[in-house]
XYZ file of C-alpha atoms in Angstrom:
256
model
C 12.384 -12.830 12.045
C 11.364 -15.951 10.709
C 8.250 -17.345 10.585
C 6.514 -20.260 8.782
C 4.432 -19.606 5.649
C 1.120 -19.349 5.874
C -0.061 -21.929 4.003
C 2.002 -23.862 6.266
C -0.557 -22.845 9.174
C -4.134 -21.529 7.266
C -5.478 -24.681 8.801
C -5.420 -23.780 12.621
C -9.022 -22.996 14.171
C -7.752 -19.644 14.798
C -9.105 -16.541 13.394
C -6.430 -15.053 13.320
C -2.716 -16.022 13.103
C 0.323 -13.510 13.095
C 3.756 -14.456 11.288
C 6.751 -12.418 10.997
C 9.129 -11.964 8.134
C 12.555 -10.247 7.040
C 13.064 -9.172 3.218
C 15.918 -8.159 2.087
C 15.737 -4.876 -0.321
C 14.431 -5.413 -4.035
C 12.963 -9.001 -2.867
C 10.295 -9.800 -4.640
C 6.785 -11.940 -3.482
C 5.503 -13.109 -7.264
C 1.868 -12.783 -7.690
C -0.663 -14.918 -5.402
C -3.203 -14.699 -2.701
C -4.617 -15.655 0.397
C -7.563 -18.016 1.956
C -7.952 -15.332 4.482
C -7.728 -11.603 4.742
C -4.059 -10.224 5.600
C -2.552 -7.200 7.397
C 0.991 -6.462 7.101
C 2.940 -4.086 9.069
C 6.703 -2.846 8.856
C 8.961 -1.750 11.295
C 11.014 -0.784 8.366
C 11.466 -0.795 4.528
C 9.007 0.316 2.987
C 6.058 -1.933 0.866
C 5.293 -1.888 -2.513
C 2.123 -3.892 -3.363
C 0.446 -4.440 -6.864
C -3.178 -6.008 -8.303
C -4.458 -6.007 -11.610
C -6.696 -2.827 -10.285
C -3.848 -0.561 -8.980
C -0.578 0.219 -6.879
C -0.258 1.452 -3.019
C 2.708 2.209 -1.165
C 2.937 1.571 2.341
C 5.823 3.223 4.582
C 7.451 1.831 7.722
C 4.997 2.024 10.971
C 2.057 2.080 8.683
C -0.239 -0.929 7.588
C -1.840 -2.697 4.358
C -4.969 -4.583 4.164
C -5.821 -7.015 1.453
C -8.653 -9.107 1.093
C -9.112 -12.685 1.022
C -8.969 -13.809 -2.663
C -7.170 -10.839 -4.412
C -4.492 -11.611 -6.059
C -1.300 -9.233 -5.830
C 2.478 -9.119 -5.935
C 4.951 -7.246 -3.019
C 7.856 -5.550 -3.682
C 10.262 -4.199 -0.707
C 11.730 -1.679 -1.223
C 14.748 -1.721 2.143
C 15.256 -3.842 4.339
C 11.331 -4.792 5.335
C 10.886 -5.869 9.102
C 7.413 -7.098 8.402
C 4.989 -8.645 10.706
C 1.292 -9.683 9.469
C -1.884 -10.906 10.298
C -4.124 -13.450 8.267
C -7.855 -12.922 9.573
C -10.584 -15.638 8.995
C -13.142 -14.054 6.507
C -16.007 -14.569 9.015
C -14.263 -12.543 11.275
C -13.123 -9.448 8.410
C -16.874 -8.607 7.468
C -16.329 -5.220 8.315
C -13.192 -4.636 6.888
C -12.963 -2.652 3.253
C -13.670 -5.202 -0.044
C -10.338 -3.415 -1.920
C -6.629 -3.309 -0.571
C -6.349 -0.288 1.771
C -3.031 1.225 3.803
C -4.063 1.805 7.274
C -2.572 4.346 10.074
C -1.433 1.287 12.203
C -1.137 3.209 16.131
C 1.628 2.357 18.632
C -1.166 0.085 20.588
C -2.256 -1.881 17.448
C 1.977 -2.857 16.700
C 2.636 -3.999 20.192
C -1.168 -5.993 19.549
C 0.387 -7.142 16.339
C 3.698 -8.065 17.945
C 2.058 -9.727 20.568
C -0.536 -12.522 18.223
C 2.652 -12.875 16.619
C 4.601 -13.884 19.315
C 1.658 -16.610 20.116
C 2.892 -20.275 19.977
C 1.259 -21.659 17.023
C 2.270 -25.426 18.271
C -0.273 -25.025 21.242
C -4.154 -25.049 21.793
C -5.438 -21.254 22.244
C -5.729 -20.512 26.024
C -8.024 -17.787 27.470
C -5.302 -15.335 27.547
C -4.611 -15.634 23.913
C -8.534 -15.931 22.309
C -9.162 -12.740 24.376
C -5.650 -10.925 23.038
C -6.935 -12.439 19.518
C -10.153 -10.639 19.947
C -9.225 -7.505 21.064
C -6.465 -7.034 18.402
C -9.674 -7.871 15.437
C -11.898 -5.526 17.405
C -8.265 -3.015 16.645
C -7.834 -3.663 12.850
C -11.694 -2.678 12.222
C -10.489 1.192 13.307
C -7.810 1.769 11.660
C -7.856 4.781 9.334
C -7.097 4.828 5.920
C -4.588 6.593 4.384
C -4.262 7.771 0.524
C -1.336 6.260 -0.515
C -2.846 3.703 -3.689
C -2.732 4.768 -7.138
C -5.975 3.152 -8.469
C -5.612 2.422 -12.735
C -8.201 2.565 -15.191
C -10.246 -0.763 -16.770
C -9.541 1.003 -19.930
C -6.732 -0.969 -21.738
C -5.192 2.044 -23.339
C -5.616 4.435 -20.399
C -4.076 1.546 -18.355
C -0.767 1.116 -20.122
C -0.161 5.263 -20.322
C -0.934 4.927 -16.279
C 1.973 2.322 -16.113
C 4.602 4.121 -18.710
C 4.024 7.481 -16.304
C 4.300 5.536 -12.766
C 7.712 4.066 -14.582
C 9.010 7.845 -15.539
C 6.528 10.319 -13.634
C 6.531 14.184 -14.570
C 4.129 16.777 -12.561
C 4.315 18.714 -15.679
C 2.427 16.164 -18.120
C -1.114 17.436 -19.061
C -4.508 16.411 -20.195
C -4.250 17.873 -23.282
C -0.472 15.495 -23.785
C -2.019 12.365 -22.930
C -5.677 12.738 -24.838
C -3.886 13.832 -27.936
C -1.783 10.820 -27.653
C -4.242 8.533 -27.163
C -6.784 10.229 -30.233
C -9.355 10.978 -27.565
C -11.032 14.714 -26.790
C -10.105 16.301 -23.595
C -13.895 16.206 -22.634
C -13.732 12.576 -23.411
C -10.333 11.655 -21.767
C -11.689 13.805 -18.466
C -14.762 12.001 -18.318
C -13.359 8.643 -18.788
C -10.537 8.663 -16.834
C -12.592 10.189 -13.384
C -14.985 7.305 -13.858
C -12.641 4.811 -14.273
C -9.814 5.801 -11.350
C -12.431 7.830 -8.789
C -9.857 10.738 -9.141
C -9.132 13.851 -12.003
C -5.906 13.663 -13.668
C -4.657 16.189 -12.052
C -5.261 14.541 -8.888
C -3.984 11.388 -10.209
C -0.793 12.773 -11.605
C -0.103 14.270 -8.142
C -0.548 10.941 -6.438
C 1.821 8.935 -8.880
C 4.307 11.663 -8.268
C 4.213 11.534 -4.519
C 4.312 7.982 -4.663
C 7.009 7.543 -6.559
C 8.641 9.938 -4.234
C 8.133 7.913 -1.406
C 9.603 4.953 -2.855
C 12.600 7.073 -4.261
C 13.513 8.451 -0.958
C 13.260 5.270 0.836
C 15.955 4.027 -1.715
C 18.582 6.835 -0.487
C 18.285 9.299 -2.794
C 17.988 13.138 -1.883
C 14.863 15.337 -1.742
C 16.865 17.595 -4.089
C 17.082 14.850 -6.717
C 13.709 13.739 -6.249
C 12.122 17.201 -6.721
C 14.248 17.555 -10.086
C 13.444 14.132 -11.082
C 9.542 14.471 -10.668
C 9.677 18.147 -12.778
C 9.381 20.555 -9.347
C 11.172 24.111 -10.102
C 12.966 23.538 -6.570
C 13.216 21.195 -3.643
C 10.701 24.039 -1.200
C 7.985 23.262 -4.226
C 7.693 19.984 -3.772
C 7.991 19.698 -0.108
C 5.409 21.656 0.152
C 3.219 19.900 -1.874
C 4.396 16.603 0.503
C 3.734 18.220 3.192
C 0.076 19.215 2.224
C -0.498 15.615 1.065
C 0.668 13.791 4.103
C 1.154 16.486 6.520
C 4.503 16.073 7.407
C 7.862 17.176 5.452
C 9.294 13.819 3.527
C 11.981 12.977 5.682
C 9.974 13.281 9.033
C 7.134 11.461 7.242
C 9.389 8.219 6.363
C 11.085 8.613 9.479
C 14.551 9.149 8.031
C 14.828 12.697 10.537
């Protein structure tokens, strides 16, 4: 699917306009941002986003919001079927202020399918300002999901939060990374909860199972993945998956 940018369009008196887009795997979307608020939803491929403040991961038949004004980069990771909505800021008050992936139901994709299907050469009819309407009223209840990977303001604690999302390990500890970085563990515990929102332990775990998302999408095995990420066995670390998200990490990608 091919749509025109939307820079190409941000001027219609609609609030809001869908376009569709096909990336091929690895294709990279170099850092910008938008006028309005944006959406996106895949079919398939999976979505890597990045902003100054963090990472998230969104997986086929899920969504990703993003504020007007923030800038970020995308990264697909497959071949990304991706379809997305670009919402007037009057009309994305109630939407979250920070980049967000959303549980995106069967009803809200055929919405999204259907405002993008709308001629954008034509005058809004009744038909289509209701359909408009209805799909906003939609993206304001949509769930969130914990799939982002927030990093501290912290300079120092910022670039050891990028080496380990480049080479993660569930077995690093507290005690590696304050030594490392000349800090106490009550100081590096304190510090790195106020600046993330999460414990490292938490935050460890969420790198990990990102990364693991984004590995598997690639091909690779859940064997390999378990080894890679420091799990004893493959059982291990679906389990922890499967507490996480609820669903083993095939059936969760929908590669089973």
């Amino acid at each position: 699917m091919r749509s025109p940018r939307i820079d190409k369009v941000d001027h219609l008196p609609r609030p809001v306009i869908g376009l569709g887009h096909d990336y091929a795997d690895g294709f990279l979307i170099e850092p910008h941002e938008h006028r309005r608020g944006q959406l996106m939803n895949a079919t398939s491929g999976l979505i890597v986003l990045t902003t100054p403040e963090g990472k998230w991961v969104m997986p086929p038949h899920r969504g990703m919001w993003i504020p007007a004004g923030v800038r970020h980069s995308v990264r697909a990771v497959g071949l990304v079927r991706m379809q997305s909505l670009y919402v007037e800021t009057d009309r994305a008050e109630a939407m979250p202020l920070h980049c967000q992936v959303v549980e995106v139901t069967s009803f809200m994709r055929s919405l999204i399918g259907e405002v993008v299907g709308l001629s954008l050469d034509m005058e809004a009819d009744g038909r289509s300002r209701a359909l408009m309407d209805l799909t906003l009223y939609e993206v304001e209840r949509l769930p969130s999901l914990p799939l982002s990977l927030p990093f501290p303001s912290d300079e120092r604690l910022a670039k050891k939060c990028r080496e380990f999302v480049g080479q993660p390990n569930i077995h690093q500890t507290i005690d590696d990374w304050s030594r490392e970085l000349g800090m106490s563990r009550r100081a590096f515990t304190r510090i790195f909860r106020q600046q993330t929102g999460l414990s490292f332990v938490g935050w460890r775990q969420q790198a990990c199972l990102l990364s693991a998302l984004l590995q598997l999408s690639a091909g690779q095995s859940v064997t390999s993945v378990a080894m890679e990420l420091g799990y004893e066995n493959p059982a291990a670390f679906t389990i922890m998956f499967k507490r996480a998200f609820g669903k083993p990490p095939l059936t969760y990608l929908g590669l089973r």
